[in-house]
Each structure stands twice: as C-alpha cells, then as structure tokens.
XYZ file of C-alpha atoms in Angstrom:
446
model
C -47.000 -71.179 26.597
C -48.380 -71.607 30.084
C -50.439 -68.494 30.897
C -50.337 -68.445 34.685
C -52.638 -65.873 36.304
C -50.755 -63.275 38.280
C -53.493 -60.936 39.511
C -53.977 -62.986 42.658
C -50.301 -63.230 43.558
C -49.257 -61.478 46.778
C -47.550 -58.111 46.388
C -44.278 -59.475 47.762
C -44.210 -62.074 44.978
C -44.817 -59.450 42.284
C -42.025 -57.233 43.635
C -39.534 -60.063 44.152
C -36.298 -59.381 42.309
C -37.421 -55.923 41.145
C -36.271 -53.574 43.913
C -32.623 -54.820 43.954
C -32.515 -53.975 40.245
C -34.391 -50.685 40.592
C -32.585 -48.865 43.384
C -29.157 -48.604 41.689
C -30.822 -47.413 38.463
C -32.919 -44.875 40.351
C -29.924 -43.561 42.258
C -27.768 -43.361 39.123
C -30.607 -41.704 37.195
C -31.085 -39.119 39.932
C -27.374 -38.333 39.752
C -27.649 -37.430 36.043
C -29.839 -34.327 36.484
C -27.971 -33.501 39.683
C -24.963 -32.813 37.454
C -26.976 -30.105 35.703
C -28.596 -29.037 38.980
C -25.184 -28.365 40.514
C -24.260 -26.177 37.531
C -27.603 -24.374 37.802
C -27.330 -23.798 41.549
C -23.773 -22.425 41.382
C -24.455 -20.184 38.384
C -27.780 -19.070 39.874
C -25.908 -17.503 42.782
C -23.642 -15.383 40.580
C -24.337 -11.666 40.205
C -26.136 -11.907 36.832
C -28.759 -14.233 35.343
C -26.871 -14.120 32.012
C -24.651 -17.053 32.960
C -27.582 -19.197 34.061
C -29.496 -18.259 30.911
C -26.469 -19.130 28.754
C -26.136 -22.580 30.325
C -29.910 -23.157 30.033
C -29.765 -22.443 26.298
C -26.444 -24.168 25.661
C -27.381 -27.227 27.703
C -30.691 -27.441 25.845
C -28.844 -27.519 22.520
C -26.388 -30.135 23.764
C -29.241 -32.214 25.162
C -30.912 -32.121 21.770
C -27.617 -33.175 20.224
C -26.854 -36.009 22.646
C -30.280 -37.213 23.722
C -31.276 -37.581 20.078
C -28.852 -40.490 20.201
C -30.214 -41.855 23.458
C -31.408 -44.795 21.361
C -27.871 -46.137 21.785
C -28.726 -46.792 25.434
C -32.343 -47.872 24.955
C -31.787 -49.977 21.846
C -28.793 -51.744 23.395
C -30.722 -52.603 26.559
C -33.738 -53.836 24.605
C -31.749 -56.197 22.360
C -29.270 -57.359 25.016
C -32.019 -58.203 27.535
C -33.753 -60.401 24.961
C -30.440 -62.100 24.128
C -29.971 -62.765 27.851
C -33.481 -64.254 27.976
C -32.458 -66.621 25.149
C -29.214 -67.363 27.079
C -27.129 -66.156 24.145
C -24.240 -64.341 25.848
C -22.140 -64.442 22.684
C -24.744 -62.343 20.853
C -25.006 -60.024 23.863
C -21.264 -59.343 23.680
C -21.417 -58.718 19.950
C -24.281 -56.285 20.447
C -22.135 -54.015 22.620
C -19.355 -53.897 20.027
C -21.816 -53.017 17.259
C -23.328 -50.292 19.429
C -19.872 -48.911 20.217
C -18.901 -48.772 16.531
C -22.147 -46.963 15.760
C -21.562 -44.545 18.662
C -18.082 -43.587 17.425
C -19.300 -43.006 13.878
C -22.091 -40.763 15.136
C -19.714 -38.861 17.441
C -17.374 -38.154 14.530
C -20.301 -36.727 12.590
C -21.350 -34.521 15.501
C -17.860 -33.077 15.877
C -17.671 -32.352 12.155
C -21.035 -30.552 12.145
C -20.456 -28.625 15.389
C -20.162 -25.071 13.927
C -23.329 -25.332 11.843
C -25.358 -26.886 14.644
C -24.445 -24.179 17.149
C -25.088 -21.358 14.697
C -28.480 -22.815 13.795
C -29.342 -23.284 17.465
C -28.542 -19.675 18.331
C -30.599 -18.465 15.372
C -33.576 -20.614 16.372
C -33.551 -19.682 20.072
C -32.822 -15.968 19.603
C -31.633 -15.246 23.151
C -30.882 -11.728 24.303
C -27.624 -10.279 22.936
C -25.653 -10.618 26.146
C -26.497 -14.311 26.421
C -25.842 -15.424 22.827
C -22.025 -15.327 22.942
C -21.895 -17.101 26.306
C -24.320 -19.825 25.155
C -22.402 -20.424 21.902
C -19.103 -20.726 23.780
C -20.633 -23.152 26.297
C -22.053 -25.324 23.490
C -18.770 -25.410 21.534
C -16.954 -26.753 24.595
C -19.614 -29.264 25.634
C -19.794 -30.930 22.207
C -16.177 -32.075 22.628
C -17.478 -34.783 24.957
C -19.495 -36.463 22.160
C -17.345 -39.636 21.859
C -17.373 -40.221 25.612
C -21.068 -39.450 26.044
C -22.253 -41.750 23.257
C -19.964 -44.587 24.320
C -21.246 -44.205 27.882
C -24.771 -44.674 26.512
C -23.772 -48.043 25.044
C -22.029 -49.137 28.243
C -24.980 -48.244 30.473
C -27.409 -49.886 28.055
C -25.371 -53.084 27.944
C -25.034 -53.331 31.727
C -28.765 -52.759 32.307
C -29.611 -55.341 29.631
C -27.525 -57.800 31.654
C -29.606 -56.953 34.764
C -26.494 -55.328 36.226
C -27.439 -51.883 37.529
C -24.604 -51.280 39.980
C -21.931 -50.666 37.375
C -23.965 -47.878 35.694
C -24.347 -46.356 39.162
C -20.571 -46.273 39.548
C -20.206 -44.574 36.146
C -22.669 -41.854 37.052
C -21.234 -41.319 40.531
C -17.808 -40.864 38.953
C -19.126 -38.288 36.492
C -20.978 -36.347 39.180
C -18.076 -36.396 41.622
C -15.648 -35.078 39.018
C -18.177 -32.500 37.794
C -18.862 -31.152 41.292
C -15.166 -30.840 42.104
C -14.384 -29.096 38.820
C -17.417 -26.781 39.145
C -15.995 -25.505 42.401
C -12.520 -25.107 40.913
C -13.447 -23.630 37.523
C -16.572 -21.586 38.311
C -16.011 -20.486 41.886
C -12.216 -20.583 42.049
C -11.076 -19.541 38.551
C -14.188 -17.436 37.749
C -14.695 -19.163 34.368
C -18.483 -18.936 34.842
C -20.497 -20.729 32.093
C -17.348 -21.899 30.243
C -16.133 -23.461 33.476
C -19.395 -25.406 33.781
C -18.899 -26.713 30.232
C -15.316 -27.884 30.794
C -16.314 -29.563 34.059
C -18.988 -31.591 32.247
C -16.621 -32.612 29.415
C -13.912 -33.883 31.755
C -16.525 -35.676 33.863
C -17.840 -37.601 30.823
C -14.385 -38.859 29.847
C -13.650 -39.858 33.446
C -16.828 -41.947 33.507
C -15.897 -43.563 30.176
C -12.552 -44.706 31.563
C -14.269 -46.347 34.542
C -16.928 -47.884 32.300
C -14.450 -49.543 29.927
C -12.547 -50.947 32.888
C -15.743 -52.441 34.339
C -16.783 -53.817 30.950
C -13.484 -55.665 30.560
C -14.275 -57.724 33.647
C -17.704 -58.792 32.469
C -17.872 -59.102 28.674
C -16.943 -62.215 26.698
C -13.560 -60.911 25.503
C -12.547 -64.202 23.858
C -15.606 -64.032 21.604
C -14.899 -60.397 20.726
C -11.262 -61.109 19.838
C -12.348 -63.996 17.622
C -15.060 -62.066 15.805
C -14.203 -58.367 16.087
C -13.491 -58.120 12.361
C -16.978 -59.486 11.598
C -18.531 -56.620 13.571
C -16.688 -54.183 11.322
C -17.407 -55.889 8.002
C -20.749 -57.706 8.272
C -23.040 -54.692 8.139
C -26.118 -56.886 7.721
C -25.757 -57.851 11.390
C -26.378 -54.199 12.283
C -29.896 -54.266 10.814
C -31.781 -55.246 14.032
C -29.901 -52.544 15.958
C -30.494 -49.958 13.253
C -34.193 -50.796 12.932
C -34.813 -50.420 16.665
C -32.675 -47.299 16.812
C -34.454 -45.678 13.855
C -37.774 -45.688 15.698
C -36.153 -44.561 18.940
C -34.273 -41.767 17.171
C -37.501 -40.255 15.828
C -39.207 -40.674 19.198
C -36.334 -39.061 21.111
C -35.897 -36.266 18.565
C -39.574 -35.310 19.034
C -39.246 -35.316 22.815
C -36.115 -33.197 22.767
C -37.636 -30.939 20.163
C -40.412 -30.188 22.653
C -37.876 -29.444 25.415
C -35.784 -27.252 23.126
C -38.816 -25.394 21.797
C -39.942 -24.865 25.397
C -36.570 -23.320 26.310
C -36.502 -21.222 23.137
C -39.927 -19.722 23.815
C -38.885 -18.819 27.346
C -35.722 -17.191 25.994
C -37.809 -15.033 23.674
C -39.892 -13.773 26.607
C -37.080 -12.565 28.892
C -33.802 -13.575 30.527
C -35.597 -13.902 33.892
C -38.173 -16.324 32.446
C -35.625 -18.536 30.709
C -33.575 -18.614 33.931
C -36.677 -19.512 36.004
C -37.703 -22.220 33.549
C -34.163 -23.607 33.651
C -34.543 -24.031 37.404
C -38.006 -25.606 37.122
C -36.784 -28.012 34.445
C -34.241 -29.321 36.955
C -37.206 -30.568 39.014
C -38.775 -32.049 35.887
C -35.529 -33.856 35.074
C -35.177 -35.124 38.640
C -38.717 -36.519 38.379
C -38.157 -38.148 34.992
C -34.884 -39.757 36.030
C -36.363 -41.088 39.268
C -39.333 -42.645 37.479
C -37.082 -43.884 34.678
C -35.469 -46.165 37.267
C -38.594 -48.307 37.214
C -38.874 -47.959 33.437
C -35.304 -49.201 32.962
C -35.957 -52.136 35.290
C -39.147 -52.935 33.363
C -37.232 -52.743 30.083
C -34.535 -55.172 31.200
C -36.854 -57.621 32.978
C -39.633 -57.505 30.363
C -37.044 -57.987 27.626
C -35.683 -61.040 29.400
C -39.225 -62.428 29.828
C -39.944 -61.836 26.134
C -36.668 -63.534 25.153
C -37.602 -66.524 27.333
C -41.232 -66.430 26.030
C -42.530 -66.299 29.623
C -45.866 -64.454 29.774
C -46.394 -64.968 33.511
C -43.056 -63.339 34.310
C -43.797 -60.489 31.893
C -47.073 -59.661 33.655
C -45.444 -59.943 37.096
C -42.767 -57.435 36.093
C -45.332 -55.015 34.617
C -47.447 -55.112 37.781
C -44.538 -54.837 40.206
C -42.615 -52.038 38.516
C -45.775 -50.021 37.851
C -46.932 -50.222 41.473
C -43.558 -48.994 42.717
C -43.485 -46.211 40.113
C -46.932 -44.913 41.143
C -45.978 -44.812 44.812
C -42.771 -42.967 43.949
C -44.579 -40.423 41.743
C -46.987 -39.588 44.564
C -44.100 -39.207 47.020
C -42.252 -36.856 44.652
C -45.320 -34.621 44.206
C -45.823 -34.417 47.963
C -42.137 -33.614 48.483
C -42.244 -30.801 45.926
C -45.459 -29.398 47.448
C -44.145 -29.451 51.017
C -40.780 -27.826 50.292
C -41.390 -25.417 47.407
C -39.744 -22.367 48.949
C -36.802 -24.371 50.251
C -36.094 -26.057 46.914
C -36.246 -22.821 44.919
C -33.966 -21.013 47.380
C -31.309 -23.660 46.754
C -31.065 -22.575 43.120
C -31.127 -18.793 43.192
C -31.466 -15.655 45.303
C -32.382 -13.356 42.381
C -35.844 -11.888 43.218
C -37.136 -11.658 39.632
C -36.146 -15.243 38.866
C -37.639 -16.525 42.135
C -40.929 -14.767 41.407
C -41.177 -16.327 37.930
C -40.303 -19.801 39.240
C -42.794 -19.604 42.125
C -45.607 -18.602 39.770
C -45.216 -21.813 37.736
C -44.261 -24.291 40.473
C -47.737 -25.845 40.557
C -47.035 -27.455 37.185
C -43.906 -29.056 38.646
C -45.957 -30.534 41.508
C -48.497 -32.042 39.102
C -46.054 -33.463 36.536
C -44.958 -36.649 38.398
C -48.543 -37.918 38.483
C -49.192 -36.849 34.879
C -46.096 -38.478 33.412
C -45.530 -41.637 35.451
C -47.525 -43.741 32.965
C -45.526 -42.481 29.999
C -42.170 -43.235 31.621
C -43.257 -46.663 32.813
C -44.819 -47.724 29.516
C -41.693 -46.572 27.657
C -39.767 -49.262 29.532
C -42.403 -51.937 28.949
C -42.655 -51.123 25.235
C -38.857 -51.253 24.902
C -38.670 -54.623 26.629
C -41.292 -55.984 24.276
C -39.599 -54.390 21.265
C -42.620 -52.216 20.389
C -40.464 -49.285 19.293
C -42.596 -48.374 16.277
C -45.568 -47.728 18.578
C -43.386 -45.497 20.771
C -42.349 -43.493 17.719
C -45.889 -43.049 16.404
C -47.332 -42.009 19.764
C -44.608 -39.401 20.293
C -45.133 -37.969 16.807
C -48.897 -37.785 17.363
C -48.621 -36.082 20.769
C -46.066 -33.566 19.493
C -47.964 -32.544 16.363
C -51.578 -32.940 17.530
C -51.282 -31.907 21.195
C -48.204 -29.855 22.113
C -48.058 -27.525 19.102
C -51.809 -26.683 19.040
C -51.873 -26.174 22.820
C -48.884 -23.840 22.674
C -50.383 -21.915 19.752
C -53.740 -21.257 21.426
C -52.282 -20.465 24.880
C -49.681 -17.899 23.759
C -51.694 -15.020 25.325
C -51.066 -16.677 28.704
C -47.294 -16.215 28.327
C -45.138 -18.580 30.386
C -48.212 -20.150 32.011
C -49.483 -21.138 28.570
C -46.110 -22.638 27.742
C -46.239 -24.819 30.870
C -49.857 -25.780 30.133
C -48.843 -27.021 26.681
C -45.908 -28.946 28.138
C -48.024 -30.671 30.793
C -50.802 -31.421 28.308
C -48.278 -33.041 25.991
C -47.009 -35.331 28.776
C -50.520 -36.276 29.864
C -51.422 -37.122 26.254
C -48.381 -39.405 26.037
C -49.483 -41.262 29.159
C -53.051 -41.747 27.929
C -52.076 -42.772 24.391
C -49.484 -45.304 25.539
C -51.929 -46.753 28.065
C -54.561 -47.273 25.375
C -52.073 -48.899 22.984
C -50.722 -51.199 25.706
C -54.240 -52.257 26.702
C -55.044 -53.059 23.080
C -51.820 -55.015 22.581
C -52.396 -57.083 25.710
C -55.771 -58.172 24.361
C -54.366 -59.211 20.985
C -50.845 -60.533 21.664
C -49.417 -63.401 23.649
C -46.785 -61.055 25.121
C-alpha cells in the first residue's frame, strides 16, 4: 500500500469532506439529549422534586436497558462502512436486515423480562419512598418502546455507515418534535407528570421508526433483500461477524452504563435534592457527549471506509481532521458552560435546594468536555478500524481499576467525591485509549 505522508497537508485538505458529514450527525446527536432535557426542564418547574427524581431514576434504568444494546448502531456502522469501502452494496443491504432481525429478537426479550428488570432496578437504587412508585411506573411505560428504539439504532447505524447523515437527522428531529408537543399536552395540559413524560417518549420513538423505514425503502437494495431475505433468517453463520463485533461492544456499553446507573443510584441514596441536581447536571454531560460523538461517528464511518479500501493515507487524514475539529468543539463547549452557568441552570429548575446542589458541582461539568474528548473520538476511530476488543478491555479496566476505587475512597466527600470518581473514570478512558492507539499505529499498517 502506498503510505503517503499526511502531516504536511494543509488543514483544508485534511478537513475536506469531513464537515458535511459531521454537522448533521452533531445536530442529530444534540437533539437526542434535548429530548431528555425537555422532560427535565418541564418537570423541574413542577411544585415537587419527586417527579424529576422519578424520571432521573426511571430514565437511568431505561438507558441501561436500551444503551446496553447500542452496539446495534455502532456494530452496524462499523461493518457497513467497511462493506462500502469494498464497494459491496449487496452485503451492506444484508447487514441491515441481519441487524433488524437481531434487534427484534432482543426487544422481545426485553419486553418479556420487564417486571423483573424494574423490580431489580428499584431495589438496587433504593430511592426515597415517594419516588419509588413514580419511577417504577415511568420505567414500565418507557420499556414499551423497545422494538422501535432498537430498530432505530439499526437504521441510524446503517445510514451513517453509508456516509448518509441527513436521514438520521430527520429521524431524530421527528422524535424530538413529537416528544416536545406531547410533553406540553401530557405533562402541562393533562397533568400526567412523570407518566406523561414516559408516554411522550414512547410515541416519539415509534414516530421516528415510521419515518426511518420510509427513508430506508428509498435507499436500500430492495431487490437483493427480496431475493435473499430467507437466507438472512436461516443462515445463522452469516450473523457471526455481527455477533462478534456486538459482543465486545455490549460489554463495553454495559460497563459505561453501569457507571452512569451507579452514579445516579448513589445520588438517590444521598437525598432527593441531590439526585434531582445530578439529573440536571447529567443533561449537560449528555449534551457534551452527543456533540463530540458527531466527530466520532464521522470518524467511524470514514475510517471504516478507508480500512475497507485499504487506504492508509485516507485513514490518517480522517483521524487528523476529525480530531482537530473535536478538540476545538470541546474547548468551545467548556467556555460556553463557564460563561453561562447561572443561565443554564435556571432553565432547568427554580427549586432553591436543587439549584444550590447543582451549582456546587458545576465545575466538573465545565471540565468534562476537555477530559473526555479523546475517549469519544478514539471510540469512533477504533470502531472504524474494527478494534472492538480493545474498546471492551479498556472500558473494563477503567471501570474496575479506576471508577470503583475512586468512588470508594472519596465517599466522605459526598456528592463531590461521586463527581470526582466520574471525571477520573472518563480521563482514564481518554489516556488508556490514546496509549493503545499510539501503540497500534506503530505496529499495524492501518
């Protein structure tokens, strides 16, 4: 392979073709946490923090349930982008159908296990008595969206793998528009409070699925699917590459969500005001992660295509370009949080106790974009290369050897110790992934 040097290329050359792919992903990613932020802001202005605490706990459980299967999005993008690099559109079409079959099987399992999962979640988190019933009711409603949510993962993953980021944007805009409208009707108008937020999210997911399937029909190779659909249901050996990638990503995502869920559970055990404040602060964390994930998703799709085409020069160009843009964005986010702290918090709640708790920990929120940008960006690069085992091992190491010990030794610090452990965990991810990537670049051709 021709190993063209790229370090001396002008910046405009390195960024060519990246920004048109990035901005729709970034905008669609930012819309995802905005769905939860709208729920949080509306519930945070009700007369009791119980509703906000219930949604924080219930949403954390549902996130653990759904995001554990986020590999359906990541694994689909990784494999489809490499198929596109090999110019094998027939295989790319088959990959979506296999992912969709897997998504429906998993959704059926989630619906069947719903009562046990919710009961276990309430036992583990141990919220205050007034919050438990509300959180369990919210979770029971939200889990009804499992088929739509998991299928949407496969659709978004397939579109991004095709270097098409505008269709995922339309899916997310549909979900957020429906959710916002129904929040106003169900929470504000019909006074359904936390249950209203749950129903709004469920209906929004199914609305997005309908749009997504319509968009897919205009782009996928339907003739190939009609000719071979029965093979996708009977030739289980063809699922092995998808299952192998997804196995590593499942463990990696389960660890990440375990950290988030544990974080929420510890706040719930401290007080209702702390769990409500942390729920607000986590909205800023999610906004940051989804913004930076825009560059990670672009890196995943473009690096995967370069790997499929065996083009090292293009791979390096994509790594340099997407990383530069991600660093600039992370710095801008930190500055924006720092400059508008009081304004941003006031958007979410007027409750004095909750505001005081959130203000005390906001410094961690300001620092997180710069601590985590490397982890998000390298996730995308590793996925494009297919290095999912390394992603799994790094996440396991940082969870067991960094987050848990840090939390244990900083318990006397209360909520500040909890945030210290969380930030230390994210910094460790960034450093570990950077070291592994540097070592791989020295040893491998791609």
